[in-house]
Short mmCIF file of N, CA and C in Angstrom, two decimals:
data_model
loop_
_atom_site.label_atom_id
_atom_site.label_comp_id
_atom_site.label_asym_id
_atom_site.label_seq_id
_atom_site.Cartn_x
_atom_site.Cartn_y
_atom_site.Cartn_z
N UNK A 48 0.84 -1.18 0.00
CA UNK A 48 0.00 0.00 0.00
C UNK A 48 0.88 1.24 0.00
N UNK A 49 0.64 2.44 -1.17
CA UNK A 49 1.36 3.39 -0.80
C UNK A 49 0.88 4.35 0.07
N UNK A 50 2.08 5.27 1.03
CA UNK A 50 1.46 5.72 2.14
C UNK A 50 0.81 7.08 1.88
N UNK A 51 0.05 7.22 2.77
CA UNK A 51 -1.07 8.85 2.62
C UNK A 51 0.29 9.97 1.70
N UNK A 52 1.32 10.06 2.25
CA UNK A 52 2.08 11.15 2.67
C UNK A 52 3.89 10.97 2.96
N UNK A 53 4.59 11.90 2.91
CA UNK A 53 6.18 11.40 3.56
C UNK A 53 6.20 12.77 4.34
N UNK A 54 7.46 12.50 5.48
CA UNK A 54 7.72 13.68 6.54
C UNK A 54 8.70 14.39 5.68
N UNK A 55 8.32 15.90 5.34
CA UNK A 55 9.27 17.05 4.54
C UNK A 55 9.71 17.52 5.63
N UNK A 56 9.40 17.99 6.85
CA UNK A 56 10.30 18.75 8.13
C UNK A 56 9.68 18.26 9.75
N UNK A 57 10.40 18.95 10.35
CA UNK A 57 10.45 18.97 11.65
C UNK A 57 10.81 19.65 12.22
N UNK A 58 10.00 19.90 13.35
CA UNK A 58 10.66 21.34 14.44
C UNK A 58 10.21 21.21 15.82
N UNK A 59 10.90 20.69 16.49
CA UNK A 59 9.92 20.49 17.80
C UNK A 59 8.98 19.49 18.08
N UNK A 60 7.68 19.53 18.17
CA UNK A 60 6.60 18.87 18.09
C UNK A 60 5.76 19.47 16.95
N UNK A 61 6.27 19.24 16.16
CA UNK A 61 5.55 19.67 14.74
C UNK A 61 5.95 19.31 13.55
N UNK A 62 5.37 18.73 13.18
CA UNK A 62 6.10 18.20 11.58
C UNK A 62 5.03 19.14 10.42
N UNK A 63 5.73 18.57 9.01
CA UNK A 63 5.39 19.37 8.07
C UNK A 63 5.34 17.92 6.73
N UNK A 64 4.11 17.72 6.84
CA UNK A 64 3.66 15.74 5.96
C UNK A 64 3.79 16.58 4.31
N UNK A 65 4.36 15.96 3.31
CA UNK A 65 3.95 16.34 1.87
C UNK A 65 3.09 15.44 1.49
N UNK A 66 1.93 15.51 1.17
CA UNK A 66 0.32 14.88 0.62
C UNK A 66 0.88 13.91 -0.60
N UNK A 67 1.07 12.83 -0.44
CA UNK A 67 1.33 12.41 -2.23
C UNK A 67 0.22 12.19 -3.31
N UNK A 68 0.89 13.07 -4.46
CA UNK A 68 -0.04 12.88 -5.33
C UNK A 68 0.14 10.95 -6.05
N UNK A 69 0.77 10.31 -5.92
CA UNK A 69 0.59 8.95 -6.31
C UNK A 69 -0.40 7.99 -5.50
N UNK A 70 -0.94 8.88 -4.27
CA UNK A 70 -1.16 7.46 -3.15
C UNK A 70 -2.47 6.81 -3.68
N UNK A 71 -2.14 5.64 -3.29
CA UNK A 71 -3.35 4.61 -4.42
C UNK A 71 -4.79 4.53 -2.62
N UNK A 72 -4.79 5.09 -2.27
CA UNK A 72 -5.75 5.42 -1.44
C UNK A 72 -6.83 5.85 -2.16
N UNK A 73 -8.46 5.34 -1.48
CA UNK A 73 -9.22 5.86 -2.31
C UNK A 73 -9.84 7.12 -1.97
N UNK A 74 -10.39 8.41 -2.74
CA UNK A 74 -10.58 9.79 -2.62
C UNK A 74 -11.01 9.47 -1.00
N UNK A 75 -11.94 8.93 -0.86
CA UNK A 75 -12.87 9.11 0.43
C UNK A 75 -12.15 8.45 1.67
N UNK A 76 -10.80 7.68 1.32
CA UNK A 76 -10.48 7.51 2.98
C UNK A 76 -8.91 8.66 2.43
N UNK A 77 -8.65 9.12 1.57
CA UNK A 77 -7.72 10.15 1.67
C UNK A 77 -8.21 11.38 2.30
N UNK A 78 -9.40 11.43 2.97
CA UNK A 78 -9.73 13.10 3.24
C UNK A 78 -8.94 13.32 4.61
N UNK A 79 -7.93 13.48 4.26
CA UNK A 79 -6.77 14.19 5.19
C UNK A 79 -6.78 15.74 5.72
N UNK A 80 -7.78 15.74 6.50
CA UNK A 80 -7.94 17.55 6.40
C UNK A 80 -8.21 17.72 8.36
N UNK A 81 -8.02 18.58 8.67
CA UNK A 81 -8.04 19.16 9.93
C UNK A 81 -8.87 18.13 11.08
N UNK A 82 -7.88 17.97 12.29
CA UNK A 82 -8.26 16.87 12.86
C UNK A 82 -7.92 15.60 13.15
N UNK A 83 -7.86 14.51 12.01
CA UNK A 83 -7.77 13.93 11.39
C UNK A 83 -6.19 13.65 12.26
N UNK A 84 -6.52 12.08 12.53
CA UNK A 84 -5.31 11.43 13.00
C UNK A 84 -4.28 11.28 11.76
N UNK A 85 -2.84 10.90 12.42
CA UNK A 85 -1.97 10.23 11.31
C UNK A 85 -1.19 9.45 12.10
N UNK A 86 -0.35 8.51 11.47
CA UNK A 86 0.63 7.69 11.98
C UNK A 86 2.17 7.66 11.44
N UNK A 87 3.24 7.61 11.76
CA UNK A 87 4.03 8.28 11.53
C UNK A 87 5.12 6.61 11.74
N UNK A 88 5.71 6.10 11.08
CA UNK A 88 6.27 4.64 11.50
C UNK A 88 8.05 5.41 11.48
N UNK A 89 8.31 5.11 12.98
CA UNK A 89 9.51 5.42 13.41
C UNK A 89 10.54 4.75 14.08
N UNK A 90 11.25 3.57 13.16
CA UNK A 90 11.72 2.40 14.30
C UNK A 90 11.21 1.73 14.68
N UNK A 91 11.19 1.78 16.54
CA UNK A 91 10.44 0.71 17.12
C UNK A 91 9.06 1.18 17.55
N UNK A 92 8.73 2.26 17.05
CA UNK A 92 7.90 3.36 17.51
C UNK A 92 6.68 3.73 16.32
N UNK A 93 5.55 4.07 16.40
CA UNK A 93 4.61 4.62 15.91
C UNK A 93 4.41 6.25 16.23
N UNK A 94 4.90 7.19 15.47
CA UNK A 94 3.94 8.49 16.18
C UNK A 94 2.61 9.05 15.80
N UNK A 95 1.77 8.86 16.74
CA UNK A 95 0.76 9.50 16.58
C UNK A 95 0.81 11.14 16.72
N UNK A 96 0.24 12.04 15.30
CA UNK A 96 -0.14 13.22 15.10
C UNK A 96 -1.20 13.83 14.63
N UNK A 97 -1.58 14.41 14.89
CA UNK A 97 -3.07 15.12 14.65
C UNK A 97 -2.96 16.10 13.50
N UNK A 98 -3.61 16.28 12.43
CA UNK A 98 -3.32 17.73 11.35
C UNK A 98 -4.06 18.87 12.16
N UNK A 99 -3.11 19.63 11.45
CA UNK A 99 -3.57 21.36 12.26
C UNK A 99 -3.48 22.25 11.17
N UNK A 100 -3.28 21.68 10.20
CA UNK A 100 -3.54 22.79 8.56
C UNK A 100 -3.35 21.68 7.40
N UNK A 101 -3.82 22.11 6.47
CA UNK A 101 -3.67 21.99 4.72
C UNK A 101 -3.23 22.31 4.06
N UNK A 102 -2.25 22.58 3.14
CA UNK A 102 -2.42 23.91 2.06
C UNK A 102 -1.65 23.40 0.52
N UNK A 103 -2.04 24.14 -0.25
CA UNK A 103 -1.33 23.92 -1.22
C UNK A 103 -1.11 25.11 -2.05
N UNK A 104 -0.42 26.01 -1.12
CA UNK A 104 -0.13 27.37 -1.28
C UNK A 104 1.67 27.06 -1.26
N UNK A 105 2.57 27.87 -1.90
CA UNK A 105 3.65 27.55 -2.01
C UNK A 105 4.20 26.46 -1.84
N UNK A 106 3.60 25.41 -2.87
CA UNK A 106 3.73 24.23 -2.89
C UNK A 106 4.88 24.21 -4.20
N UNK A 107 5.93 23.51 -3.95
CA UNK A 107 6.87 23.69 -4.81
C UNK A 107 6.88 22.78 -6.13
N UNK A 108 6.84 23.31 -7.11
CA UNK A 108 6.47 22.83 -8.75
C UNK A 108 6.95 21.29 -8.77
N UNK A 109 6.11 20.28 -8.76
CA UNK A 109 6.46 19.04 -8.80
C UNK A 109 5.10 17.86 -8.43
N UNK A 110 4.92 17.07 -9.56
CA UNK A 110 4.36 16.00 -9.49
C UNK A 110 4.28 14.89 -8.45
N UNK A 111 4.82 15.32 -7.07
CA UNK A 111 5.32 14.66 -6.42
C UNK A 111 4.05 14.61 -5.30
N UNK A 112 3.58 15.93 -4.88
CA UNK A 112 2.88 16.64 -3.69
C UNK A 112 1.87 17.36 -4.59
N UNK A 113 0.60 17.09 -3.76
CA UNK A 113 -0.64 17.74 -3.86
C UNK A 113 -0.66 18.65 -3.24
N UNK A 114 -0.24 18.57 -2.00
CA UNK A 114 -0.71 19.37 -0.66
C UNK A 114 0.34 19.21 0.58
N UNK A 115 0.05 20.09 1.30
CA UNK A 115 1.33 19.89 2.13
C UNK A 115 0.43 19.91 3.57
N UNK A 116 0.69 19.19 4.91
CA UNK A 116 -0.09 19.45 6.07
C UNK A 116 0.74 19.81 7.01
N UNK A 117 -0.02 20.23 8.31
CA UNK A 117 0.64 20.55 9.58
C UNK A 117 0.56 19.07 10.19
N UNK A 118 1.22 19.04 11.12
CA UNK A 118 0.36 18.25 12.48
C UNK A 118 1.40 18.21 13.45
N UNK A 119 0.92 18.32 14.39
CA UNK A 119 1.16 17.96 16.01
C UNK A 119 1.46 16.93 16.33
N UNK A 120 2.81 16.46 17.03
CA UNK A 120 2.85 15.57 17.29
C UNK A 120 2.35 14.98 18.69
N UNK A 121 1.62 14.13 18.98
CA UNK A 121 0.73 14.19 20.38
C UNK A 121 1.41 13.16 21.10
N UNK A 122 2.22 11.73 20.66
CA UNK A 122 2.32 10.83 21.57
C UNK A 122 2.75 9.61 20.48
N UNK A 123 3.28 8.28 21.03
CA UNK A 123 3.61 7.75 20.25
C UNK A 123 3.51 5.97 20.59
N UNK A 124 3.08 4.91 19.91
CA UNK A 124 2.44 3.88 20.09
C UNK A 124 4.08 3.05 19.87
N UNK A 125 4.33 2.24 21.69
CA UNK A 125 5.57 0.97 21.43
C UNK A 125 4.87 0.25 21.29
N UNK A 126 6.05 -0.22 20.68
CA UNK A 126 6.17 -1.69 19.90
C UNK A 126 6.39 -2.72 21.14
N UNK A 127 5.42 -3.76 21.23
CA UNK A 127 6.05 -5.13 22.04
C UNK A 127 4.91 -6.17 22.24
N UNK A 128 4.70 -6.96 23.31
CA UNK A 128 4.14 -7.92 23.13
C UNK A 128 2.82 -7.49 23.48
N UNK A 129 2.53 -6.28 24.02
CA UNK A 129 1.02 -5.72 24.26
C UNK A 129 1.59 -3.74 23.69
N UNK A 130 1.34 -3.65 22.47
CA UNK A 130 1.81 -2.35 22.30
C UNK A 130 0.51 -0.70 23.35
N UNK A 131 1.89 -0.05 23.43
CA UNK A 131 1.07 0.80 24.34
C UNK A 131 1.02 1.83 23.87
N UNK A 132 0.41 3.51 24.17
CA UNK A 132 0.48 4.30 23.82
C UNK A 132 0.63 5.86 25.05
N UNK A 133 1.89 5.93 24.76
CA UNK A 133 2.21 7.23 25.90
C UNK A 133 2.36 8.60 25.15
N UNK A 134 2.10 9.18 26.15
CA UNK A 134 2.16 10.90 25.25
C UNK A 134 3.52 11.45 25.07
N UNK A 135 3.76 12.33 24.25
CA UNK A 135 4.97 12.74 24.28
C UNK A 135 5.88 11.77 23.29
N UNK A 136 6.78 12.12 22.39
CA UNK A 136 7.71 11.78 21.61
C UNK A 136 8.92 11.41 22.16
N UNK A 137 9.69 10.26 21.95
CA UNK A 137 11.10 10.29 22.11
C UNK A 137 11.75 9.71 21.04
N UNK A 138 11.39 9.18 20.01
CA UNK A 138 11.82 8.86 18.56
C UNK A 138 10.96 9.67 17.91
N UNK A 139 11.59 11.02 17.52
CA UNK A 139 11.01 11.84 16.29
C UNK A 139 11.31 11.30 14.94
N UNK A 140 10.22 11.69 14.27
CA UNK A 140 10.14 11.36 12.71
C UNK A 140 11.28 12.10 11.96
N UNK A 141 12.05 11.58 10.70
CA UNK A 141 13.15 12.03 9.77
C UNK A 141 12.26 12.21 8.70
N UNK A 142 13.08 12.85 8.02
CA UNK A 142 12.86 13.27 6.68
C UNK A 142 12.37 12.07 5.76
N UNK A 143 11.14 12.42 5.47
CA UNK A 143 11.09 11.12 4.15
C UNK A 143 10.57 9.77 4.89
N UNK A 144 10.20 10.20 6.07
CA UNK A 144 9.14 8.93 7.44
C UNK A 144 7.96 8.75 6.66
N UNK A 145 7.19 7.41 6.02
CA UNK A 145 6.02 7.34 5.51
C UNK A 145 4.93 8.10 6.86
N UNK A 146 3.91 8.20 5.99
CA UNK A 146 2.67 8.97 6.69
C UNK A 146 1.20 7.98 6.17
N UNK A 147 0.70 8.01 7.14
CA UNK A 147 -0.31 6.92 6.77
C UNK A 147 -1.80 7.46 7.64
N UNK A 148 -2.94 7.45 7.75
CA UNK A 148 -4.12 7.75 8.16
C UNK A 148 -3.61 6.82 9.30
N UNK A 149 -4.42 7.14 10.47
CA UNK A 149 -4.25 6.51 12.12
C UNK A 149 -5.29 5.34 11.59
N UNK A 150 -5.26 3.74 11.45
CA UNK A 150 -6.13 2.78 11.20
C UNK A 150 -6.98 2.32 13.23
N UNK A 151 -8.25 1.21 12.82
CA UNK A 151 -8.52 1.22 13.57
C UNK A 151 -8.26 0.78 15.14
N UNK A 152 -7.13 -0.03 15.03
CA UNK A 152 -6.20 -0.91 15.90
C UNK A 152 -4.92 0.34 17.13
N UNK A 153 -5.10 1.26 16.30
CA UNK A 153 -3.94 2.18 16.74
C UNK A 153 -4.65 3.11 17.64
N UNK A 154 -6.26 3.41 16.88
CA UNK A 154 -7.03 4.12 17.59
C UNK A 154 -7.59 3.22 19.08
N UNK A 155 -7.65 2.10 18.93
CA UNK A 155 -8.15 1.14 19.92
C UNK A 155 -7.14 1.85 21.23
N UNK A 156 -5.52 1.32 20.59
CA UNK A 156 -4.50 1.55 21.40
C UNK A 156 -4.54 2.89 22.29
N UNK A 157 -4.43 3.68 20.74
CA UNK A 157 -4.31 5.09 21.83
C UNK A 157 -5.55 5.48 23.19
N UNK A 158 -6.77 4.93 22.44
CA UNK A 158 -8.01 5.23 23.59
C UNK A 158 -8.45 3.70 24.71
N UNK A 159 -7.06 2.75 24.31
CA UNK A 159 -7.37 2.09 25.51
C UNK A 159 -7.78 2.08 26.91
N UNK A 160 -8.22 1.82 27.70
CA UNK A 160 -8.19 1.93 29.06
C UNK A 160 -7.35 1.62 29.77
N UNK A 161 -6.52 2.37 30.60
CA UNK A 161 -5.41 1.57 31.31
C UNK A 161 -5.11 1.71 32.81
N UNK A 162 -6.31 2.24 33.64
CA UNK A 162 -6.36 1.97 34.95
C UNK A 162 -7.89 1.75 35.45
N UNK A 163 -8.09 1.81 36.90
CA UNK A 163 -9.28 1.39 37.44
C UNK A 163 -9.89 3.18 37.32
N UNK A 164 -9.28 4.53 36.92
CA UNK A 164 -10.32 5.65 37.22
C UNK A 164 -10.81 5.68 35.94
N UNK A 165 -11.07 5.29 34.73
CA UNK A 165 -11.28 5.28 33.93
C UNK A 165 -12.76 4.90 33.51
N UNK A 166 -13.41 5.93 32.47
CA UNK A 166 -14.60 6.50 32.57
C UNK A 166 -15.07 6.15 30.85
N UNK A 167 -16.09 5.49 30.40
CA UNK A 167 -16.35 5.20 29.14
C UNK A 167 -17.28 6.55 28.67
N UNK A 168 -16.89 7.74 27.90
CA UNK A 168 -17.89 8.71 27.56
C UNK A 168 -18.33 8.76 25.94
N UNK A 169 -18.08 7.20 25.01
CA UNK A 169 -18.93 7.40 24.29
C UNK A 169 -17.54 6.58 22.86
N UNK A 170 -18.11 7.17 21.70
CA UNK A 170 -16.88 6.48 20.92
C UNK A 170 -16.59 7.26 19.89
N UNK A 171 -15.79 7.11 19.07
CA UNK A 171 -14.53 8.36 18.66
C UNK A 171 -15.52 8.53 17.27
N UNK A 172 -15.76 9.91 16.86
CA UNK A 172 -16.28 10.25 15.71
C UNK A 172 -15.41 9.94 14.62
N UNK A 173 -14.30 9.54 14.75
CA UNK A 173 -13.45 8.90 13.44
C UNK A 173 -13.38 7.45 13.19
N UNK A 174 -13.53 6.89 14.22
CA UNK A 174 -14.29 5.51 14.27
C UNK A 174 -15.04 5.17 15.27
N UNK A 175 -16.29 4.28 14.82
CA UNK A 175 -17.54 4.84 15.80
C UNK A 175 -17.44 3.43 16.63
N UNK A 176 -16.67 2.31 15.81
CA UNK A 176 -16.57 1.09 16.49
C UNK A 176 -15.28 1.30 17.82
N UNK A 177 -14.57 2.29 17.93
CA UNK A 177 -13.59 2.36 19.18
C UNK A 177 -14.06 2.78 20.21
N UNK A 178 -14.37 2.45 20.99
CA UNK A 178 -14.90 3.32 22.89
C UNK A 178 -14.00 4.52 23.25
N UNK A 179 -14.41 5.63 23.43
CA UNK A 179 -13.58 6.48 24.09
C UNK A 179 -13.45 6.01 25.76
N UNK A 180 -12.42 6.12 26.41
CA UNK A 180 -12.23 6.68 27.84
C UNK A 180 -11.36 7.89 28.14
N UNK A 181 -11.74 8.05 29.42
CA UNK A 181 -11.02 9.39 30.04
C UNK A 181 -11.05 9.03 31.50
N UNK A 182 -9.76 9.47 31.52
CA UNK A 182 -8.90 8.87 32.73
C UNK A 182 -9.61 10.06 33.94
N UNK A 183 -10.72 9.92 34.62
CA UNK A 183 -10.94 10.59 35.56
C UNK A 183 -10.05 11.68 36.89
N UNK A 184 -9.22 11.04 37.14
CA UNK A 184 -7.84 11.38 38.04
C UNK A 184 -6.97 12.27 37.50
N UNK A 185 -6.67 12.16 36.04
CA UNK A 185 -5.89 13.17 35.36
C UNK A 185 -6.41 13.93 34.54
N UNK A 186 -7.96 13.93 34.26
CA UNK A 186 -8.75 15.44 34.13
C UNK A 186 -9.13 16.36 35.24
N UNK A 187 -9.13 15.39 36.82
CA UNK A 187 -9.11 16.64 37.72
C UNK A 187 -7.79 17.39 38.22
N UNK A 188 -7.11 16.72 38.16
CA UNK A 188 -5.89 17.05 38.40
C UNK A 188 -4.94 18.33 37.10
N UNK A 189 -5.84 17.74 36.01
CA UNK A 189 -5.29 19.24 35.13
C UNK A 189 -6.09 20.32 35.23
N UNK A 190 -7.35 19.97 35.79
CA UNK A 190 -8.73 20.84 35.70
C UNK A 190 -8.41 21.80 37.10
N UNK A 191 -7.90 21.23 38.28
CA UNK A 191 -7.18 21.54 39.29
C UNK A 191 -6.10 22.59 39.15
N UNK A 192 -5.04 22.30 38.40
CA UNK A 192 -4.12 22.90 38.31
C UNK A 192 -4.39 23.88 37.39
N UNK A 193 -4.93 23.88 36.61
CA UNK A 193 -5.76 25.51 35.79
C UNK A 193 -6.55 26.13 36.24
N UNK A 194 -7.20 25.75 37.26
CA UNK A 194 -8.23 26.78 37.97
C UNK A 194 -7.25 26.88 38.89
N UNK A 195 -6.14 26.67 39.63
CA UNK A 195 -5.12 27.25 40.67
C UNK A 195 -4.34 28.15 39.96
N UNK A 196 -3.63 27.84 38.39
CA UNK A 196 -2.87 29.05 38.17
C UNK A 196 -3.79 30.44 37.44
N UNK A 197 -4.79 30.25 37.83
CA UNK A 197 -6.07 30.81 37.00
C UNK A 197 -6.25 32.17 38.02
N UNK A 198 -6.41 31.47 39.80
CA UNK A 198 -6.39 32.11 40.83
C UNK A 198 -5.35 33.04 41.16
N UNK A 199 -4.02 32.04 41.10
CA UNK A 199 -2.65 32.95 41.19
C UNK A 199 -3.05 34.09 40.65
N UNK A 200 -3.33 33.81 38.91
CA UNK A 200 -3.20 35.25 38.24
C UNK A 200 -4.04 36.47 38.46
N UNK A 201 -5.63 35.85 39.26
CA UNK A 201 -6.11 36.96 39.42
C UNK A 201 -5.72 37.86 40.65
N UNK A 202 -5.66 37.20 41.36
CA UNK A 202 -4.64 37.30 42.44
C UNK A 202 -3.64 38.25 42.50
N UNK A 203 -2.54 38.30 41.52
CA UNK A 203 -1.47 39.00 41.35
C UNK A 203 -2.32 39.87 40.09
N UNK A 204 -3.07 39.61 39.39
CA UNK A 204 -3.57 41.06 38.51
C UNK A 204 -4.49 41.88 39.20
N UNK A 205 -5.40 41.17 40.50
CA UNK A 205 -6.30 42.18 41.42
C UNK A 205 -4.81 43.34 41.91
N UNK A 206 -3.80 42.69 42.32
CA UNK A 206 -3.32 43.76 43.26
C UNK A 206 -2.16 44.76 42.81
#
């Protein structure tokens, strides 16, 4: 199968996918547009990234690229005898890394359940057969810590 896409750059947590115009994908599972998971095959590693633009605005003269995307890199799926999925990158994608749509097995992974606070709120509008969860304990705990530095600030902007 050829892939969605190849990695043209990198900067941080951000890559820059070139769209291929050859990919034998069909129109309707190529709709690669805002949102929209991707998978990124890196070694022993999978990265999962999300698109955050489109364009095919200074797209450089060549049969090669349709379109060029953003995406975020969010987290990345190991490899082993039960593969897992943690946030955050430590094998970034190179130049010329195939790019592929996130399939349904990866999405399973990433929205697995993986402790007892864990909360079923429904299933992923990109595939309707995966269950979402949300880790109860670490939405209050961020929900916590933003309404505290929320306080600080008014705090120090009241006075």
């Amino acid at each position: 199968m050829t892939s969605l896409g190849r990695v043209i750059s990198v900067r941080g947590s951000f890559a820059r996918v070139g769209m291929l115009a050859a990919s034998e994908l069909p129109l309707s599972e190529m709709r690669a547009t805002v949102g929209r998971f991707v998978s990124i095959r890196c070694g022993a590693s999978t990265v999962v990234a999300m698109i955050t633009d489109v364009s095919c605005e200074d797209l450089p003269v060549s049969d090669t690229y349709v379109a060029t995307a953003g995406v975020d890199l969010l987290g990345e799926i190991l490899s082993g005898d039960r593969p897992k999925f943690q946030r955050g990158v430590t094998n970034y994608p190179t130049i010329g890394d195939g790019v592929d749509l996130v399939n349904a097995q990866e999405l399973r992974t990433i929205y697995a359940p993986t402790g007892a606070d864990q909360i079923n709120v429904g299933t992923l509008q990109q595939d309707r057969s995966v269950i979402a969860y949300v880790d109860v304990e670490e939405m209050l705990s961020t929900n916590m810590a933003a309404a505290s530095a929320a306080a600080r600030w008014c705090s120090i902007r009241a006075t």
